[in-house]
Structure formats: structure tokens, C-alpha cells
XYZ file of C-alpha atoms in Angstrom:
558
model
C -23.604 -4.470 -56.350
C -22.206 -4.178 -52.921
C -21.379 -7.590 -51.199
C -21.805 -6.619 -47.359
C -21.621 -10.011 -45.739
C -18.191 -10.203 -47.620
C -17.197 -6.632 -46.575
C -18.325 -7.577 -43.020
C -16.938 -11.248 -42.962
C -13.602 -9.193 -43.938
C -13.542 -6.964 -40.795
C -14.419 -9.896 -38.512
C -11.360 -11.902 -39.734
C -8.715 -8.641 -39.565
C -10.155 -9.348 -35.807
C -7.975 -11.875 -34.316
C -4.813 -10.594 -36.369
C -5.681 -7.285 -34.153
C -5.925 -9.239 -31.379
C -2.511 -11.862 -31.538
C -1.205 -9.504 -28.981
C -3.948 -10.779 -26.016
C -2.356 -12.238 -23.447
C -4.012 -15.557 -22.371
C -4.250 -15.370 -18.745
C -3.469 -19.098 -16.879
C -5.687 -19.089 -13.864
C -4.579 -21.767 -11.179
C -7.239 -23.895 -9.724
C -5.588 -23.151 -6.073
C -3.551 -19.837 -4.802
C 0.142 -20.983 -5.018
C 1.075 -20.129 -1.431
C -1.846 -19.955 1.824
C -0.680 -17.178 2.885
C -4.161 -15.378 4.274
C -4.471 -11.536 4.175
C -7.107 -9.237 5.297
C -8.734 -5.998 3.563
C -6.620 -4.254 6.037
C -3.049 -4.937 4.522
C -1.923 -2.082 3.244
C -1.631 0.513 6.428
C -0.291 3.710 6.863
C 3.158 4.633 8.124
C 3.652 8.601 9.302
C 6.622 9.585 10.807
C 6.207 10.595 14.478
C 7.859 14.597 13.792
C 4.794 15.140 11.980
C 1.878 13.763 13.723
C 0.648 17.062 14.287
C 0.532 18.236 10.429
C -2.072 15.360 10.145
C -4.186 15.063 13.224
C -3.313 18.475 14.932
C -2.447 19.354 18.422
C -4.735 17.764 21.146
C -8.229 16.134 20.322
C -9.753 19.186 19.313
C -8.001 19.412 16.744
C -7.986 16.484 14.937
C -9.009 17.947 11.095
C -12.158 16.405 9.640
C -10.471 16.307 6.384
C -7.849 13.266 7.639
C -10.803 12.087 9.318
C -12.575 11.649 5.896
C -9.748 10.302 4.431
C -8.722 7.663 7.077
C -12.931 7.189 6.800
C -12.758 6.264 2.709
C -10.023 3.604 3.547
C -12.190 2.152 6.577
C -15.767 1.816 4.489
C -13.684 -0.569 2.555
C -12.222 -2.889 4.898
C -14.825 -4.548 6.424
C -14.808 -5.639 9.322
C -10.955 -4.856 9.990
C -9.509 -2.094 11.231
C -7.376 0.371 9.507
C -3.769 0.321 10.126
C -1.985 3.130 11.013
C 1.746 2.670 12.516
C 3.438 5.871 14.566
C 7.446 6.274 14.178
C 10.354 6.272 12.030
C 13.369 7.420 12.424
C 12.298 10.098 14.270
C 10.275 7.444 16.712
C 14.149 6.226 17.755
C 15.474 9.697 18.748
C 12.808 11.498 20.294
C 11.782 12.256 23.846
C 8.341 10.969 25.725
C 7.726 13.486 28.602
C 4.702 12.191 30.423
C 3.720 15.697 31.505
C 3.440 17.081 28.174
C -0.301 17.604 26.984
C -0.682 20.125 23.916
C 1.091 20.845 22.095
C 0.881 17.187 21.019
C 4.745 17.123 19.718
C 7.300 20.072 19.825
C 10.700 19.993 17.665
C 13.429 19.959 19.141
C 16.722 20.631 17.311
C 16.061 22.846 14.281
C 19.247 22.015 12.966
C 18.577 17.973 12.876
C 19.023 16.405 9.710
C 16.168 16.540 7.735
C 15.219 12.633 7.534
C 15.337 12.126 11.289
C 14.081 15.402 13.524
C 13.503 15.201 16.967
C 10.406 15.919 19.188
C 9.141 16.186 22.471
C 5.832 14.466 23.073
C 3.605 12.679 25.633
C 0.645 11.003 25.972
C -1.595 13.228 24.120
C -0.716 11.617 21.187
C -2.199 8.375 22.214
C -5.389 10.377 23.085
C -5.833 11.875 19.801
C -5.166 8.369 18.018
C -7.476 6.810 20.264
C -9.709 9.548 19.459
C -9.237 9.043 15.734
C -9.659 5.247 15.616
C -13.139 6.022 17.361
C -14.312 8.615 14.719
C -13.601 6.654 11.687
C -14.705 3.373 13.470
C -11.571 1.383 14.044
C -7.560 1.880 13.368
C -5.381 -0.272 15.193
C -1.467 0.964 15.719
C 1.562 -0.145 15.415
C 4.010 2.122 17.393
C 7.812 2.609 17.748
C 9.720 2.017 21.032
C 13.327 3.305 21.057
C 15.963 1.649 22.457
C 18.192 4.073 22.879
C 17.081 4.447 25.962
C 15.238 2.030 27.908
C 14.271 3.519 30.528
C 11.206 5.185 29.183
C 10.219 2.323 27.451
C 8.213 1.504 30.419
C 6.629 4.444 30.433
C 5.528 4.717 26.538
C 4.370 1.508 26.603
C 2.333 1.657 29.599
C 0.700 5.201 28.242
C -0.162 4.481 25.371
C -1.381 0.665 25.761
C -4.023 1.817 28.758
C -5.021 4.603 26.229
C -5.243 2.829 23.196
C -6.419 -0.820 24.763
C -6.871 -3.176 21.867
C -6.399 -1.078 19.164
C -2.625 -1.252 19.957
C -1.729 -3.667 17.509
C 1.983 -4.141 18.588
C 5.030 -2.253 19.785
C 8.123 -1.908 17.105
C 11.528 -1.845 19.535
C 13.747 0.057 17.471
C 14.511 1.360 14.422
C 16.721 0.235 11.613
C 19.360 -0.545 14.140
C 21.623 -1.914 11.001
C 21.937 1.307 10.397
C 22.965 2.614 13.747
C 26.771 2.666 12.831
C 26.081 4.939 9.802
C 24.223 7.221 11.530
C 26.327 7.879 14.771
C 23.515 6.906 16.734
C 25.435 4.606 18.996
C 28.925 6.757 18.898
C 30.695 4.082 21.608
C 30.358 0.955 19.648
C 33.018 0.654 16.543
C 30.729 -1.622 15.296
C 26.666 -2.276 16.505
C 26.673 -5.995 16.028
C 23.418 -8.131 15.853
C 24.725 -9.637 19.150
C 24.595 -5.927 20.754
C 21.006 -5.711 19.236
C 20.027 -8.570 20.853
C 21.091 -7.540 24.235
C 19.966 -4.080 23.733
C 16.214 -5.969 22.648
C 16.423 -7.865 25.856
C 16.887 -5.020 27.983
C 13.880 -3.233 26.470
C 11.429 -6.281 26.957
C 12.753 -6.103 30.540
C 11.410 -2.056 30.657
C 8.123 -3.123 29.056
C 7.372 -6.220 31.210
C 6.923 -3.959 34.041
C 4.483 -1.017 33.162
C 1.431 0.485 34.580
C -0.562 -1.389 32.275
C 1.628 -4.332 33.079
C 3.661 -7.400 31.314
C 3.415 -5.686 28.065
C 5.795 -8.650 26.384
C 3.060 -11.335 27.454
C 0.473 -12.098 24.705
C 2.986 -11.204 21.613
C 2.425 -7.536 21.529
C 5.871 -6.716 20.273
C 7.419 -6.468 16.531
C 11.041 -6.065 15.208
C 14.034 -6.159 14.103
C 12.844 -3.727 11.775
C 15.711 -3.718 9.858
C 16.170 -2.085 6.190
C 19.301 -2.649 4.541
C 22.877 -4.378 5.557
C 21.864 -7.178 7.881
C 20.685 -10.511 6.850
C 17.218 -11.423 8.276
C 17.461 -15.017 8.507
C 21.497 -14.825 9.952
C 19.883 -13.066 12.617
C 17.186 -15.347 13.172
C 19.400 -17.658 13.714
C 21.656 -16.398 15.891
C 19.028 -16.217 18.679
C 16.522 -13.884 17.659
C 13.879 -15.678 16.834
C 14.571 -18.464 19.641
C 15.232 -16.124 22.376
C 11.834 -13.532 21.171
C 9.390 -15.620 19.967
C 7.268 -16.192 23.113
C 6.873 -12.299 23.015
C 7.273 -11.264 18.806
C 4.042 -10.719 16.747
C 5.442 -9.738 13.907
C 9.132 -10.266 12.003
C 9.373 -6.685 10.802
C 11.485 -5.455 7.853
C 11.698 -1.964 6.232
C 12.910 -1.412 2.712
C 12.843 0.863 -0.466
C 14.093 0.269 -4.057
C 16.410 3.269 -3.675
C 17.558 6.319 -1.737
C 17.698 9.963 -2.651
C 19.051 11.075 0.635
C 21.679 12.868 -1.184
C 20.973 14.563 -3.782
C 21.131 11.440 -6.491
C 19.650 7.860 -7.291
C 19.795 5.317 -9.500
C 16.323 4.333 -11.253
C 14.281 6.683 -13.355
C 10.527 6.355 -13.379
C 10.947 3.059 -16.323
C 11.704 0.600 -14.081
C 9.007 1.295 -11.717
C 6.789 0.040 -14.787
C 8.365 -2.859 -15.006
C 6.495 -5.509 -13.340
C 9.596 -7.787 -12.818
C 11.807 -5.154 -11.076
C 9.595 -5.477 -7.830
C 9.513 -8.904 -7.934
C 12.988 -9.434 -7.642
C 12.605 -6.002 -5.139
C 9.462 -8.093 -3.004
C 12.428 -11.159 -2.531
C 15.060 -8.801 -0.688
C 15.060 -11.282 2.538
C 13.718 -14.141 1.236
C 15.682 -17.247 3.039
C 14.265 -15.205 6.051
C 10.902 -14.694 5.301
C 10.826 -18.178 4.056
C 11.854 -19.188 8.051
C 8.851 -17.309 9.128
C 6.315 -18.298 6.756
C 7.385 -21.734 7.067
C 6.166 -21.612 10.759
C 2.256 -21.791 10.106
C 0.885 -22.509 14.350
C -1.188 -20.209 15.500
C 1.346 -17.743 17.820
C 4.058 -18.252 15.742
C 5.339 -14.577 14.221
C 4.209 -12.941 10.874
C 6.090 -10.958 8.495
C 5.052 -7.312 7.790
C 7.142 -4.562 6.411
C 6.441 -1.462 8.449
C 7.590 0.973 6.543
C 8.298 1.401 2.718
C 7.841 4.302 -0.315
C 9.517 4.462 -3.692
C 12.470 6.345 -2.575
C 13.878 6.557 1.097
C 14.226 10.266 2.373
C 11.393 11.431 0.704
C 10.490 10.626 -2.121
C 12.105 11.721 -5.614
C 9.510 14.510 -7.545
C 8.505 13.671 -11.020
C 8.743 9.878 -10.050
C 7.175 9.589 -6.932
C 4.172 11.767 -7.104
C 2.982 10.380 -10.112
C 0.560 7.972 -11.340
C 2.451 5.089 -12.574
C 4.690 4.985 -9.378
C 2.740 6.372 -6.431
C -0.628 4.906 -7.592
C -0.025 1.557 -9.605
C 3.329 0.910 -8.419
C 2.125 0.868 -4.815
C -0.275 -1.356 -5.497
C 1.680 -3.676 -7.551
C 4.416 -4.125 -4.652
C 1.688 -4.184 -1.705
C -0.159 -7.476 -4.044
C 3.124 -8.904 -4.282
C 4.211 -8.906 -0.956
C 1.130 -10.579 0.086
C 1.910 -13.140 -2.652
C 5.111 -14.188 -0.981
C 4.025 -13.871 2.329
C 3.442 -10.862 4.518
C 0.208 -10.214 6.706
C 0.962 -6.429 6.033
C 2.295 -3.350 4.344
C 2.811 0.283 5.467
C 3.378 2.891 3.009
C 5.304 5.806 4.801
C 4.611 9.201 4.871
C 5.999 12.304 6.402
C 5.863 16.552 6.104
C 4.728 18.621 3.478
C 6.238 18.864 0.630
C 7.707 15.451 0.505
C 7.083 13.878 -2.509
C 5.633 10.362 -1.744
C 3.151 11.483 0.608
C -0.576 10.450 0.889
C -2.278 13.197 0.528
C -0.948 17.099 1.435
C -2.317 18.939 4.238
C -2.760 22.712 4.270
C -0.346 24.904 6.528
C -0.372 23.486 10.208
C -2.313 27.017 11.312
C -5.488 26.223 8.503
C -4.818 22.502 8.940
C -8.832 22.308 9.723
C -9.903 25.127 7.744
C -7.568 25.095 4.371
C -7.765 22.754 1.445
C -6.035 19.501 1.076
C -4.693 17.873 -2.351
C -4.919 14.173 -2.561
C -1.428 12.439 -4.132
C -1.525 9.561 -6.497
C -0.541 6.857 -3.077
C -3.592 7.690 -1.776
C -5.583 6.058 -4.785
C -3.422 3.033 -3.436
C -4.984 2.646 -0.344
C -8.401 2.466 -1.277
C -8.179 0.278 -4.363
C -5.986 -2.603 -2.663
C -8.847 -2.328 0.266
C -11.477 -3.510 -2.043
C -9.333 -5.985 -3.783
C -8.414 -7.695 -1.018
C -11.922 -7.072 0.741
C -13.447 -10.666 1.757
C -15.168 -11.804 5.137
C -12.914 -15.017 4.764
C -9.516 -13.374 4.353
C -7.914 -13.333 0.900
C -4.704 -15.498 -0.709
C -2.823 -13.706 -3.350
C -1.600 -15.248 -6.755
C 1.094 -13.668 -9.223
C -0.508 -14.551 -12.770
C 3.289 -14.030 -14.320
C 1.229 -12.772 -17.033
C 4.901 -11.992 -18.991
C 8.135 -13.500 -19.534
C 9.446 -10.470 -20.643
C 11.390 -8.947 -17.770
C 10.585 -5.527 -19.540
C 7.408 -6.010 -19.759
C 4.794 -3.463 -18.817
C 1.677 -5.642 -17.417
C 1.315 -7.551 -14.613
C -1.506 -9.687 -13.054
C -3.011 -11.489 -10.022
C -5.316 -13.860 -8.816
C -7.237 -13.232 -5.820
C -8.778 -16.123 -3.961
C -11.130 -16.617 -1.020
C -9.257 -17.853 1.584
C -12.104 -20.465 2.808
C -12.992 -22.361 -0.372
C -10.004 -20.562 -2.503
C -12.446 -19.578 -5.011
C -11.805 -17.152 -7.789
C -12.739 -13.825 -6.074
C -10.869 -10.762 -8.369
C -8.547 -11.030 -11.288
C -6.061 -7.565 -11.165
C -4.556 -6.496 -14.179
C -2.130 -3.915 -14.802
C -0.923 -1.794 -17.785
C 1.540 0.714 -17.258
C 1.852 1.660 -21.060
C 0.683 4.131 -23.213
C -1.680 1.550 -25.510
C -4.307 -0.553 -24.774
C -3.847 -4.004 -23.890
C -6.572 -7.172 -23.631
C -6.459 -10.159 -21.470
C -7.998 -13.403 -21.669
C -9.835 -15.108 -19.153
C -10.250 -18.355 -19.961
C -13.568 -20.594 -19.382
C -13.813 -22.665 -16.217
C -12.355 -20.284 -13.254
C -14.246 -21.394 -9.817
C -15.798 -18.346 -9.507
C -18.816 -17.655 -7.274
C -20.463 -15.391 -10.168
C -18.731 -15.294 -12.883
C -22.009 -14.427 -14.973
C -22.223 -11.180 -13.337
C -18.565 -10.082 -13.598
C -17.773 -5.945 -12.720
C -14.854 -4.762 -13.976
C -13.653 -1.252 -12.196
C -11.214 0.820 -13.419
C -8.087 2.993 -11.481
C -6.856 5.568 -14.913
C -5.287 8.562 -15.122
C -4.615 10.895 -18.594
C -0.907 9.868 -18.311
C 1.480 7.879 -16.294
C 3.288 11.202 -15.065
C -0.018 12.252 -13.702
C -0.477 13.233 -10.453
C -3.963 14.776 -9.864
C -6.392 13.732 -12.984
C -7.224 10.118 -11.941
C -10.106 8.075 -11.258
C -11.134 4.850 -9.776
C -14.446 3.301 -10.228
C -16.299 6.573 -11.815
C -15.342 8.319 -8.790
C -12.224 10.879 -8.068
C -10.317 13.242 -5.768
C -9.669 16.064 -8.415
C -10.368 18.877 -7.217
C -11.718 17.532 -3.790
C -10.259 19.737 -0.850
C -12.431 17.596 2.240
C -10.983 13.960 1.549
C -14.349 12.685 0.198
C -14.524 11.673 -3.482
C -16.774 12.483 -5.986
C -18.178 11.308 -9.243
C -16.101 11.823 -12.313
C -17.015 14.712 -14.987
C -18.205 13.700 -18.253
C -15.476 15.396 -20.045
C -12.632 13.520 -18.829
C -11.680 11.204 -21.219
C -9.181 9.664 -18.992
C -11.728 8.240 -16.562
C -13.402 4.840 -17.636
C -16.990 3.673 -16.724
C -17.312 0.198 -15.009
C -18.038 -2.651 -17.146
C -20.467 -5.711 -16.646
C -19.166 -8.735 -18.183
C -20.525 -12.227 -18.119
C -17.396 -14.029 -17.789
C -19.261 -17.573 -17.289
C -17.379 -19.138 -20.545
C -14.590 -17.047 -20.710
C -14.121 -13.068 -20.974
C -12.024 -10.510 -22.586
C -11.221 -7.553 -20.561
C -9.316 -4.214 -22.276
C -7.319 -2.271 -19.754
C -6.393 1.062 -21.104
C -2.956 2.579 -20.932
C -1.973 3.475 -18.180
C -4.373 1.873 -15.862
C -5.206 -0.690 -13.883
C -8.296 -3.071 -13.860
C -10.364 -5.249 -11.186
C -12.549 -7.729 -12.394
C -14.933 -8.266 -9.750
C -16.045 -12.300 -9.371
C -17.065 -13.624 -6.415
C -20.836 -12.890 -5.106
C -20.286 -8.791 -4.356
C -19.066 -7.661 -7.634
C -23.569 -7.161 -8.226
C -23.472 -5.352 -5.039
C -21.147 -3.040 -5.844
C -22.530 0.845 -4.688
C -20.825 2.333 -7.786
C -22.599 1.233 -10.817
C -21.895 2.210 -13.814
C -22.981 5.648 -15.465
C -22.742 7.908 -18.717
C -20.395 10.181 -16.063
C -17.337 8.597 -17.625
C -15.945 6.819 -21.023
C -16.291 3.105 -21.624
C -14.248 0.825 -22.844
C -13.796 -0.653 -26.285
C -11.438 -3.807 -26.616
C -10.101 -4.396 -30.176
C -13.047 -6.590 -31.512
C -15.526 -3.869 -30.738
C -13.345 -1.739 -32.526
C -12.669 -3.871 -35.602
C -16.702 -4.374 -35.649
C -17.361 -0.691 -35.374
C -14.439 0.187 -38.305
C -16.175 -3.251 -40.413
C -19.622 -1.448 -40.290
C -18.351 1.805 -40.601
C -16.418 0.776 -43.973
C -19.466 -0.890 -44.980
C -21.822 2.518 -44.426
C -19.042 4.817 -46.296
C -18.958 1.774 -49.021
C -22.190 2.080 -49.804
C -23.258 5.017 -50.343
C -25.319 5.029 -46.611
């Protein structure tokens, strides 16, 4: 005779053996640092050559596919505008010619090193962005000043702030000037100096006090020093930076990538972009500076934002960049972490076809409103930190230090209202191949925790770049920038789960993916319920269950 409440009673204990490898989430009561970010923090960066490759020549042009795309990123953010910011390197060198109406931009020098080509534009380009931010209902701008030469600064500034009105966030005044040795771009100074910064900064807020839109350095509407690599942030702080510019700076700006491949080589391979710890110690680069501007909490004091970032500076490196793990979670990871430490805002940069790290690709410039575009893995980025951040009271951002291990593979964060620092989202990432569950313990201030969604971002692999999903929906195939819903027969693409996470919850996030467990009072309003469009989720108990009654059924006979 068969005992099945033995047989059973078996598989339920081989359970928790299964299951020693959960990690046990610690939830703090409180966010560790009130540092308040919007659903807006993770902008856009394009580089100025290439404006046109995006948003075409004049504002007739402007293709409906970036308009859908920039449109996707907006639905998501409330009631914040997205943030676009207009520069680079190519920002420093370039020419404004007032006169000049479309083309929007014109190259210059078509033997210019590839990472920093010149243009010619004018202020058509502030029509068509003005244009832009009203078609997709709000993008605000940072753009880049160069001072190289001030004395069109006045002139910029004044064109583009009566075009663009309040949607001009701020204006950056130069561009990685620690870097203006190196690249010859001041060829009579031995040695640029932060004291010849300074007075070169000085001059320009002179230009830009007196414009046709007027005192443009009155009412903080200017960023810097924008600097990415050999300077020390808080050395120049406090040698009269901050002191001298503070009645005019918005933002403390830095710029700054893991590693280069500006000549042919680099140093990391795609591994330790899974490694949750490498960006940590990556997200500190600065941090006795950043710490003197977060420390500053009154009202018109600066913020800290890094304007410009990727996985690899000077494009991108292919097979790393363009892939799942790196362009998609990666980004992600980094942008939640820099909010955890304390900056109001991220741009991701992007530049001209073909580099790897972009966005999304546009067709050729002469079909750019006709032709197909191919949504990249950083894309998927934008969209998913948008709703994990998304909250009418601003967000503060926890690091769960979910692992000890620095080579670990998972990471986590908290994500708290920024009113009543409620529990709003738990994030959890696996970057592995295998499956991995996490914990939530009982007794998280949550606002509806009985009603938990959990959404998943997947892809089949973490050197994906095109089959991935978020939320049941994806870009595959998509050539408009609008998503659809995922096809049954990807068994890469997960459906969302509903959870009651009142007394505790475990939540399985598939490898490689990442997974939002929604909390606070919208996770029942979510528009994307779940469907039969896409595969669920089994964590290891459902499994052991459905392998216990199994065994029993082949046991007996059944």
C-alpha cells in the first residue's frame, strides 16, 4: 500500500534544503540617506554632431519614431519632464552661427577625430527641441556652453533660453576641461590648471549675464565643472569653485565611465559588469566631493548630477555594451545607485549609428522618418527606472547589500516614498544564468503590501541584445518605438505576478533578469496585468510541490 502523505510530507521537507540558498532580504524601516529623486532621473545625453540622426533637420522633420520613443519614457514619469541634455565633446568645439536655419547642424572637418566632430549649427536646433518637448508633453534640457570661446556664449544662451523658456533646465559651461591638456584643446597653456578653469568660468558667466534674454547666471541656471577623470572634485571646490559659483550653479556636474576603448583596447570584459560590487565602488569615484554637496541640504544650494555616462567612453565596446546584462541591467543598476549616494540625476550618452551603447538605432539619415528603427538593450533602461522611481512625492533610494560576496551576481534596493518613507518597490537583480529567490520578510511599511505586483525586465541570455521583455510587453521586432505585447512562444519573457506580501513574500527572479515588486497603492493600478501572453514564474517550493505530486502520480500507478 502506497503511503502518500509520507511520499508528500517527503517532498515538502527536500523544500527548504532547495531553498538554503534564499537570500533573506533586511528591509530598513527608513531610506539610509534623504536624498529625494524624481521619476525623471535617468535622462538622455546625445552628442550635439548627431542631433540630426535623431530629430532630423528643421521641425518638419522631427521622425515620429523618436517621438514615440521619447513618448514611452514620458507616460512614465508623471508629472516630470523628460530629460534630455544637448553636447559632448562635440558641444565644446563646435560653431553657433545665428543665421543658420536648416540644415539644423552641418560637419565640419571630415577628418576630426572620431569622438569629438565638429558642426555648424544655429538656432534651429532649439526650435526643433522646443518642438519635441511639446509633442511628447514635456522634456526639459540641459545644454553645453563652450568656453573656448566666450564670445558666443552670449549668443547661445540667449537663443536658445527665449526658445526653449522653462524647459531649459540649465546651461553646462564646458566640457571635461581636465582633459583639455590631453586633447590639445588649449595648445598655449603647458598645463590647464583648475585656477585657469576658474577664470575661464568667470569670463563665460560674464558673456551669459548679458544676453537678449538677459542675466542668464541669475536664478541658478548654470551647471559644471563637468569634469570626468584627473581632477579632484572636492580640491576644486575648495579652491573657489563652489564659493565663487554658487549664487549662479544648479547643479555640481561630473562625467564618468568604468573604462575607455578609445583605442583600440580596455580592461574589463562583460563579468564585472555583473558584479554588483564593481559599480559600487565605480558610483564612489568623487565621493569626499559629492559628500560637500550633499551635505549642503537649503533650498538653492547645488545638486549633483552626472551628465554624461555609458559603459565604455568612445563608444561603446560591441559584445559588451549592446547586450542585456550591461546595456539593460547594468544601466539600471548604476543609475539606482547613484541616486542612493546622492545625485538628483543621470544621463546615459548616446551618439551616431553604429556605436555600440546607443539607445535605440535610427535608420539612414535620408529614411530617418520613413525606415525602421531597432531598439538596443539601454533603452529598456529608461523606461523601467521611470516606473521604479515613479511617485507623486519624489522617491529615496536604499542599497539592500543583499551580498557580501564582492563577486556576487545579485543586487537589491529599497525604494521609499519620499513623504512618509514608506516601502514603495523592492528591485532585485540577477545577472546569472539560474534562478535565484529572495525573502521579504513580514512587517515592511508598505501602503499595500496585500496586493503586491511583481514585473519582470528578462531576456533569453545575458549577451542578448534584441529578445527582451519588460512587464509582458517588448520592442522585438518593433520598427515605430511603440512596444507591444510579448508572443506566447518566448520562453524568455515572464508574466507579472500578484503576490500578497502582507506577512512576508518570496519572490523568484529568473536568470538573467531583473524584478520590481510593486508595493505602495499603484502596484493594483498597474495598465499591464498579467496574461497567458508570457511564462510565469515558479520559485523552488512550487517546484519541489509539483516534482512531490508528480513522484506521487508515477508512484502509484495514476
Amino acid at each position: 500500500m502506497v503511503n502518500y502523505s509520507t511520499i508528500l510530507l517527503a517532498a515538502v521537507i527536500l523544500g527548504p534544503r532547495f531553498a538554503d540558498a534564499d537570500v533573506q532580504l533586511t528591509i530598513p524601516s527608513s531610506p539610509s540617506l534623504g536624498n529625494v529623486v524624481a521619476s525623471n532621473f535617468f535622462g538622455i545625453s546625445f552628442e550635439l554632431s548627431f542631433m540630426n540622426e535623431y530629430f532630423g533637420n528643421d521641425t518638419n522633420t522631427i521622425p515620429q519614431s523618436m517621438l514615440n520613443y521619447l513618448s514611452e519614457i514620458r507616460s512614465r514619469t508623471g508629472s516630470n519632464n523628460v530629460r534630455i541634455r544637448v553636447g559632448g565633446n562635440s558641444g565644446d568645439v563646435s560653431t553657433y552661427v545665428p543665421s543658420q536655419t536648416s540644415p539644423m547642424l552641418v560637419l565640419t572637418d571630415p577628418n576630426a577625430n572620431s569622438n569629438n566632430q565638429p558642426v555648424n549649427y544655429g538656432p534651429m536646433l532649439w526650435e526643433v527641441m522646443e518642438k519635441v518637448s511639446e509633442e511628447v508633453n514635456g522634456v526639459q534640457y540641459l545644454i553645453g556652453l563652450t568656453i573656448n570661446s566666450t564670445n558666443t556664449d552670449s549668443v547661445i544662451a540667449g537663443d536658445a533660453a527665449r526658445t526653449l523658456g522653462s524647459n531649459l533646465d540649465a546651461m553646462l559651461l564646458g566640457n571635461e576641461p581636465d582633459l583639455y591638456t590631453a586633447h590639445d584643446q588649449r595648445p598655449d597653456v603647458q598645463n590647464y590648471t583648475v585656477d585657469d578653469y576658474i577664470g575661464e568660468y568667470s569670463a563665460a558667466l560674464r558673456d551669459i549675464s548679458n544676453t537678449t534674454a538677459g542675466n542668464l547666471t541669475s536664478g541658478h541656471n548654470v551647471a559644471g565643472p563637468t569634469i570626468c577623470c584627473s581632477w579632484d572634485l572636492a580640491t576644486l571646490l575648495q579652491q573657489g569653485y563652489l564659493s565663487n559659483f554658487t549664487n549662479a550653479l544648479k547643479y555640481i556636474t561630473l562625467q564618468h565611465y568604468p573604462q575607455n576603448n578609445c583605442f583600440g583596447s580596455y580592461q574589463y570584459q562583460l563579468v564585472y559588469y555583473t558584479q554588483h560590487s564593481n559599480l559600487v565602488d565605480l558610483a564612489s569615484w568623487q565621493k569626499p566631493g559629492i559628500d560637500i554637496i550633499t551635505s549642503d541640504t537649503t533650498a538653492n544650494a547645488p545638486r549633483m548630477l552626472m551628465s554624461e555616462f555609458n559603459s565604455a567612453s568612445c563608444g561603446g565596446i560591441p559584445g559588451i555594451s549592446d547586450t542585456f546584462a550591461v546595456g539593460t541591467l547594468w544601466s539600471i543598476d548604476y543609475a539606482l545607485q547613484l541616486a542612493s549616494i546622492g545625485y538628483t540625476a543621470a544621463y546615459i550618452h548616446t551618439r551616431e549609428q553604429g556605436i555600440s551603447y546607443n539607445l535605440v538605432t535610427p535608420p539612414n539619415i535620408s529614411e530617418i522618418d520613413t525606415g525602421s528603427w531597432t531598439t538596443d538593450p539601454p533603452f529598456y533602461a529608461l523606461i523601467v527606472t521611470a516606473e521604479i522611481l515613479s511617485s507623486s512625492n519624489g522617491t529615496t533610494v536604499t542599497d539592500l547589500n543583499v551580498s557580501t560576496d564582492v563577486n556576487a551576481t545579485i543586487g537589491g534596493y529599497a525604494i521609499y516614498d519620499a513623504t512618509n518613507s514608506s516601502l514603495n518597490r523592492i528591485v532585485l537583480f540577477n545577472y546569472g544564468t539560474d534562478s535565484m529567490d529572495f525573502t521579504l520578510p513580514s512587517g515592511a511599511k508598505a501602503t499595500n503590501p496585500q496586493n503586491a505586483l511583481v514585473k519582470y525586465l528578462s531576456a533569453s541570455s545575458v549577451t542578448e541584445k534584441y529578445n527582451i521583455a519588460w512587464g509582458e510587453q517588448t520592442f522585438l521586432g518593433v520598427t515605430d518605438g511603440k512596444p507591444v505585447s510579448v508572443n506566447a512562444s518566448h520562453d524568455w519573457a515572464y508574466s507579472n505576478q500578484n503576490l500578497d506580501c502582507s506577512n512576508g513574500c518570496n519572490i523568484t527572479v529568473p536568470g538573467p533578469s531583473l524584478a520590481v515588486v510593486f508595493l505602495d497603492t499603484n502596484s493594483s493600478n498597474d495598465p499591464e496585468t498579467s496574461s497567458s501572453e508570457s511564462k510565469p514564474v515558479l520559485n523552488r517550493r512550487s517546484m519541489i510541490l509539483a516534482l512531490g505530486v508528480t513522484f506521487i502520480c508515477i508512484y502509484a500507478g495514476l
